[in-house]
Amino acid sequence: MSINGNFADFSLPELLQFLDQGKKTGVLHIELSSDKNQPSNKQLYYIWLHQGRVVAASDRLDEQGLTLMIAQRGWVSERVISRVTHISSCFINSPLGLCLKSQGLVQAEQLKLLFNSQVLRPVCALFQIKDGQFRFEPISALPLGEMTGLSMSATEVILIGLRALRDWSALAEKLPDPTSGLSGLSTKQPKLQLNAQEWQVWEFANGEVSLEKIANQLNLTVETVLQIAFRLIVVGLAEEHFMVAAASIPMMEESIPEIPVIAPVPEPAHKPAISQSFLKNLVGFLRSKTG
């Protein structure tokens, strides 16, 4: 079943987390308009996942991106890669990177560098997308010629990408409210490798302390804590806990006494007439006081 949408409604980190939780296998098509004045001029990116793990990414579908990346680094020429892929049986059902490693043409550390350049950097840069279109399509055959053989869970990719993100404008509306708190979704410690600041904020995920107070206690900016909170939320470790209303009601009851409502006295339909004798006596009384 394919999934279509717009990043204005569903951000890429949220989408990747959804695909990870569902253990999806397929290709995520991302379409961006590079020039608003020329909608036909579009940029295309592709991210392949296997059971929720990111295995490859590219801006092309001819399975030549990884080969060019290796050749540009001067590790193995395109000609040698082409020759080896035709004579070695491992290329029938194994990723290109692992096959080259089995032939002694690349090393394990080089594959890590390739995965970082091919997957992590471009995918993390795509987190700044706000108005692009996406389409996820399930597939049975992965592009072996575009794969290093390494993979990473989409959740881990999200954490790495959001930690490195400098421009948060595309995700500004997704950040939690500073007056909200965090509630942990599990009593167990996270299995994800959190950094020091993420651990500190996660320890406050009890729904009792607002994010702005957490920032004050940890001596961090509120903006930093909101971004950390978003990371914890989007990877499924916590949820936003709205605590403003619950905190304000008891304070009002204790500090502000209840004021009784006094109904206005209705005016009679006909005002009673003042007698002439009353006015005469009142004038006489006032004269005697002034005399």
Short mmCIF file of C-alpha atoms in Angstrom, two decimals:
data_model
loop_
_atom_site.label_atom_id
_atom_site.label_comp_id
_atom_site.label_asym_id
_atom_site.label_seq_id
_atom_site.Cartn_x
_atom_site.Cartn_y
_atom_site.Cartn_z
CA MET A 1 0.00 0.00 0.00
CA SER A 2 1.52 3.32 -1.09
CA ILE A 3 1.50 6.44 1.10
CA ASN A 4 1.29 9.96 -0.34
CA GLY A 5 1.50 13.32 1.37
CA ASN A 6 3.06 16.73 1.86
CA PHE A 7 5.82 17.64 4.29
CA ALA A 8 3.82 20.70 5.33
CA ASP A 9 1.46 18.27 7.09
CA PHE A 10 3.78 15.39 7.94
CA SER A 11 7.47 16.11 8.51
CA LEU A 12 10.20 13.77 7.28
CA PRO A 13 11.28 12.76 10.83
CA GLU A 14 7.66 11.85 11.65
CA LEU A 15 7.35 9.91 8.40
CA LEU A 16 10.56 7.96 8.97
CA GLN A 17 9.45 7.06 12.49
CA PHE A 18 6.13 5.81 11.10
CA LEU A 19 7.95 3.64 8.56
CA ASP A 20 10.31 2.33 11.24
CA GLN A 21 7.49 1.40 13.61
CA GLY A 22 5.68 -0.37 10.80
CA LYS A 23 8.83 -2.23 9.74
CA LYS A 24 8.18 -1.07 6.17
CA THR A 25 10.20 -2.18 3.16
CA GLY A 26 10.13 0.03 0.09
CA VAL A 27 11.32 3.27 -1.48
CA LEU A 28 10.43 6.76 -0.33
CA HIS A 29 10.17 9.23 -3.23
CA ILE A 30 10.79 12.87 -2.28
CA GLU A 31 10.00 15.65 -4.72
CA LEU A 32 11.11 19.25 -4.21
CA SER A 33 10.61 22.30 -6.36
CA SER A 34 13.99 24.02 -6.69
CA ASP A 35 12.42 27.18 -8.15
CA LYS A 36 8.99 28.43 -7.11
CA ASN A 37 8.72 30.35 -10.39
CA GLN A 38 9.33 27.16 -12.38
CA PRO A 39 7.31 24.32 -10.80
CA SER A 40 8.48 21.95 -13.54
CA ASN A 41 12.08 22.23 -12.31
CA LYS A 42 12.03 19.65 -9.53
CA GLN A 43 14.62 17.83 -7.43
CA LEU A 44 14.08 14.14 -6.72
CA TYR A 45 15.49 12.05 -3.90
CA TYR A 46 15.01 8.42 -3.02
CA ILE A 47 15.41 6.65 0.32
CA TRP A 48 15.24 2.84 0.46
CA LEU A 49 14.21 1.02 3.62
CA HIS A 50 14.22 -2.63 4.59
CA GLN A 51 11.99 -3.56 7.53
CA GLY A 52 12.18 -0.02 8.85
CA ARG A 53 15.94 0.33 8.42
CA VAL A 54 17.47 2.83 5.99
CA VAL A 55 19.73 0.96 3.58
CA ALA A 56 20.44 3.47 0.80
CA ALA A 57 19.66 6.94 -0.54
CA SER A 58 20.27 8.63 -3.88
CA ASP A 59 19.07 11.28 -6.32
CA ARG A 60 18.93 8.73 -9.16
CA LEU A 61 17.35 5.37 -9.96
CA ASP A 62 19.97 3.81 -12.29
CA GLU A 63 21.96 2.25 -9.40
CA GLN A 64 25.09 4.13 -10.41
CA GLY A 65 25.25 6.61 -7.54
CA LEU A 66 27.35 4.45 -5.22
CA THR A 67 29.70 3.44 -8.03
CA LEU A 68 30.33 7.08 -8.91
CA MET A 69 30.89 7.92 -5.26
CA ILE A 70 33.54 5.21 -4.95
CA ALA A 71 35.24 6.21 -8.21
CA GLN A 72 35.30 9.92 -7.31
CA ARG A 73 37.21 9.06 -4.15
CA GLY A 74 39.79 7.21 -6.23
CA TRP A 75 39.25 3.92 -4.40
CA VAL A 76 38.06 1.79 -7.33
CA SER A 77 37.47 2.89 -10.93
CA GLU A 78 34.09 2.52 -12.64
CA ARG A 79 35.70 0.16 -15.17
CA VAL A 80 37.00 -2.18 -12.47
CA ILE A 81 33.69 -2.16 -10.62
CA SER A 82 31.83 -2.96 -13.84
CA ARG A 83 34.20 -5.82 -14.67
CA VAL A 84 34.07 -7.34 -11.19
CA THR A 85 30.28 -7.15 -11.01
CA HIS A 86 30.03 -9.16 -14.23
CA ILE A 87 32.40 -11.97 -13.25
CA SER A 88 31.67 -12.36 -9.53
CA SER A 89 28.65 -14.38 -8.42
CA CYS A 90 28.27 -12.43 -5.18
CA PHE A 91 26.70 -9.53 -7.06
CA ILE A 92 23.65 -11.63 -7.87
CA ASN A 93 22.09 -11.25 -4.41
CA SER A 94 24.48 -9.15 -2.30
CA PRO A 95 24.91 -5.36 -1.93
CA LEU A 96 27.65 -3.77 -4.02
CA GLY A 97 29.60 -2.55 -1.00
CA LEU A 98 29.86 -5.99 0.63
CA CYS A 99 30.85 -7.60 -2.66
CA LEU A 100 33.66 -5.11 -3.21
CA LYS A 101 34.78 -5.70 0.37
CA SER A 102 34.81 -9.50 -0.19
CA GLN A 103 37.06 -8.91 -3.21
CA GLY A 104 39.43 -6.80 -1.12
CA LEU A 105 38.70 -3.66 -3.13
CA VAL A 106 37.32 -1.62 -0.21
CA GLN A 107 37.69 -1.79 3.54
CA ALA A 108 35.09 -1.78 6.33
CA GLU A 109 35.96 1.78 7.34
CA GLN A 110 35.52 2.93 3.77
CA LEU A 111 32.02 1.44 3.72
CA LYS A 112 31.19 3.41 6.86
CA LEU A 113 32.38 6.61 5.20
CA LEU A 114 30.32 5.80 2.12
CA PHE A 115 27.18 5.16 4.19
CA ASN A 116 27.68 8.45 6.01
CA SER A 117 28.05 10.37 2.74
CA GLN A 118 25.40 8.48 0.80
CA VAL A 119 22.71 8.20 3.49
CA LEU A 120 23.19 10.17 6.68
CA ARG A 121 24.25 13.56 5.30
CA PRO A 122 21.65 13.89 2.53
CA VAL A 123 18.79 12.45 4.59
CA CYS A 124 19.59 14.76 7.51
CA ALA A 125 19.70 17.73 5.12
CA LEU A 126 16.20 16.79 3.95
CA PHE A 127 14.88 17.42 7.47
CA GLN A 128 14.78 21.09 6.50
CA ILE A 129 12.04 20.35 3.95
CA LYS A 130 8.74 22.09 4.59
CA ASP A 131 6.74 22.01 1.36
CA GLY A 132 7.96 18.95 -0.55
CA GLN A 133 5.84 16.03 -1.71
CA PHE A 134 6.48 12.42 -0.72
CA ARG A 135 5.33 8.99 -1.84
CA PHE A 136 6.24 5.67 -0.24
CA GLU A 137 5.91 2.53 -2.32
CA PRO A 138 6.45 -1.01 -1.03
CA ILE A 139 8.91 -3.00 -3.15
CA SER A 140 10.22 -6.54 -3.02
CA ALA A 141 13.59 -6.04 -4.75
CA LEU A 142 16.04 -3.56 -3.24
CA PRO A 143 18.68 -1.77 -5.40
CA LEU A 144 21.74 -3.87 -4.57
CA GLY A 145 23.95 -1.72 -6.78
CA GLU A 146 23.14 1.31 -4.61
CA MET A 147 23.71 -0.38 -1.25
CA THR A 148 26.85 -0.44 0.88
CA GLY A 149 25.56 -3.39 2.89
CA LEU A 150 25.28 -1.21 5.99
CA SER A 151 21.99 -0.05 7.43
CA MET A 152 20.59 1.97 10.31
CA SER A 153 17.16 2.08 11.89
CA ALA A 154 15.13 5.08 10.75
CA THR A 155 14.83 6.10 14.41
CA GLU A 156 18.61 6.33 14.76
CA VAL A 157 18.79 8.33 11.53
CA ILE A 158 16.22 10.74 12.97
CA LEU A 159 18.24 11.30 16.15
CA ILE A 160 21.48 11.87 14.26
CA GLY A 161 19.82 14.20 11.78
CA LEU A 162 17.98 16.32 14.34
CA ARG A 163 21.09 16.66 16.48
CA ALA A 164 22.97 18.08 13.50
CA LEU A 165 20.10 20.29 12.32
CA ARG A 166 20.89 24.00 12.43
CA ASP A 167 17.85 25.49 10.71
CA TRP A 168 14.70 24.43 12.58
CA SER A 169 12.30 26.76 10.73
CA ALA A 170 10.66 23.85 8.88
CA LEU A 171 9.92 22.13 12.20
CA ALA A 172 9.13 25.21 14.30
CA GLU A 173 5.40 24.48 14.38
CA LYS A 174 6.08 20.91 15.48
CA LEU A 175 7.93 21.89 18.67
CA PRO A 176 6.09 21.43 21.98
CA ASP A 177 4.83 24.38 24.02
CA PRO A 178 7.33 25.73 26.61
CA THR A 179 4.64 25.55 29.33
CA SER A 180 4.07 21.84 28.64
CA GLY A 181 5.91 18.99 30.28
CA LEU A 182 7.00 15.57 29.08
CA SER A 183 5.56 12.18 30.02
CA GLY A 184 7.70 9.13 29.41
CA LEU A 185 6.07 6.35 27.38
CA SER A 186 8.00 3.65 29.20
CA THR A 187 9.33 3.17 32.72
CA LYS A 188 12.38 1.39 31.32
CA GLN A 189 15.51 3.22 30.27
CA PRO A 190 15.68 3.94 26.52
CA LYS A 191 17.66 1.49 24.41
CA LEU A 192 18.58 4.30 22.02
CA GLN A 193 21.97 5.90 22.52
CA LEU A 194 20.97 9.30 23.89
CA ASN A 195 23.53 12.05 24.38
CA ALA A 196 24.10 13.74 27.74
CA GLN A 197 21.55 16.56 27.25
CA GLU A 198 18.90 14.14 25.97
CA TRP A 199 19.36 11.97 29.07
CA GLN A 200 19.02 15.01 31.33
CA VAL A 201 15.77 16.13 29.71
CA TRP A 202 14.39 12.57 29.58
CA GLU A 203 14.88 12.25 33.35
CA PHE A 204 12.32 15.07 33.74
CA ALA A 205 9.73 13.17 31.68
CA ASN A 206 7.34 12.79 34.61
CA GLY A 207 4.66 15.29 33.55
CA GLU A 208 5.34 17.51 36.56
CA VAL A 209 7.89 20.06 35.31
CA SER A 210 7.38 22.41 32.37
CA LEU A 211 9.96 22.54 29.61
CA GLU A 212 10.85 26.15 30.39
CA LYS A 213 11.56 25.17 34.03
CA ILE A 214 13.61 22.21 32.84
CA ALA A 215 15.68 24.62 30.74
CA ASN A 216 16.23 26.82 33.78
CA GLN A 217 17.30 23.90 35.97
CA LEU A 218 19.67 22.48 33.37
CA ASN A 219 21.04 25.94 32.48
CA LEU A 220 20.03 25.47 28.84
CA THR A 221 18.12 27.77 26.53
CA VAL A 222 14.40 27.09 26.19
CA GLU A 223 14.90 26.65 22.44
CA THR A 224 17.46 23.90 23.03
CA VAL A 225 15.16 22.04 25.43
CA LEU A 226 12.22 22.29 23.03
CA GLN A 227 14.34 20.77 20.26
CA ILE A 228 15.51 17.97 22.56
CA ALA A 229 11.91 17.36 23.65
CA PHE A 230 10.84 17.10 20.01
CA ARG A 231 13.55 14.51 19.39
CA LEU A 232 12.35 12.43 22.35
CA ILE A 233 8.74 12.73 21.18
CA VAL A 234 9.31 11.90 17.52
CA VAL A 235 11.37 8.77 18.31
CA GLY A 236 8.63 7.51 20.63
CA LEU A 237 10.29 7.94 24.03
CA ALA A 238 7.95 10.61 25.41
CA GLU A 239 4.83 12.59 24.69
CA GLU A 240 3.88 16.20 25.34
CA HIS A 241 2.01 16.67 28.61
CA PHE A 242 -0.21 19.75 28.76
CA MET A 243 -0.09 20.95 32.34
CA VAL A 244 -1.10 24.65 32.27
CA ALA A 245 -4.77 24.20 33.09
CA ALA A 246 -4.19 21.60 35.79
CA ALA A 247 -1.60 23.80 37.52
CA SER A 248 -3.57 27.04 37.38
CA ILE A 249 -6.92 25.90 38.83
CA PRO A 250 -5.73 25.09 42.40
CA MET A 251 -3.80 28.37 42.57
CA MET A 252 -6.91 30.35 41.72
CA GLU A 253 -8.97 28.53 44.33
CA GLU A 254 -6.42 29.15 47.06
CA SER A 255 -5.56 32.78 46.35
CA ILE A 256 -8.79 34.26 45.05
CA PRO A 257 -11.89 33.98 47.29
CA GLU A 258 -15.17 33.31 45.65
CA ILE A 259 -17.09 36.50 45.00
CA PRO A 260 -20.87 36.17 45.44
CA VAL A 261 -22.94 37.31 42.53
CA ILE A 262 -25.34 40.07 43.53
CA ALA A 263 -28.32 40.38 41.28
CA PRO A 264 -29.33 43.98 40.47
CA VAL A 265 -32.54 45.21 42.01
CA PRO A 266 -35.03 45.78 39.23
CA GLU A 267 -36.45 49.27 38.96
CA PRO A 268 -40.20 49.52 39.42
CA ALA A 269 -42.20 50.03 36.29
CA HIS A 270 -43.67 53.34 37.66
CA LYS A 271 -41.61 55.60 39.94
CA PRO A 272 -43.64 56.70 43.03
CA ALA A 273 -44.56 60.42 43.05
CA ILE A 274 -43.08 62.63 45.84
CA SER A 275 -45.79 64.40 47.87
CA GLN A 276 -45.89 68.21 48.02
CA SER A 277 -46.13 68.20 51.82
CA PHE A 278 -42.83 66.23 52.04
CA LEU A 279 -41.06 68.79 49.86
CA LYS A 280 -42.51 71.67 51.92
CA ASN A 281 -41.32 70.18 55.19
CA LEU A 282 -37.84 69.43 53.69
CA VAL A 283 -37.40 73.06 52.55
CA GLY A 284 -38.46 74.35 55.96
CA PHE A 285 -35.97 72.02 57.67
CA LEU A 286 -33.09 73.20 55.48
CA ARG A 287 -33.91 76.86 56.10
CA SER A 288 -33.94 76.41 59.87
CA LYS A 289 -30.45 74.81 59.67
CA THR A 290 -29.00 77.66 57.61
CA GLY A 291 -30.60 80.36 59.77
#
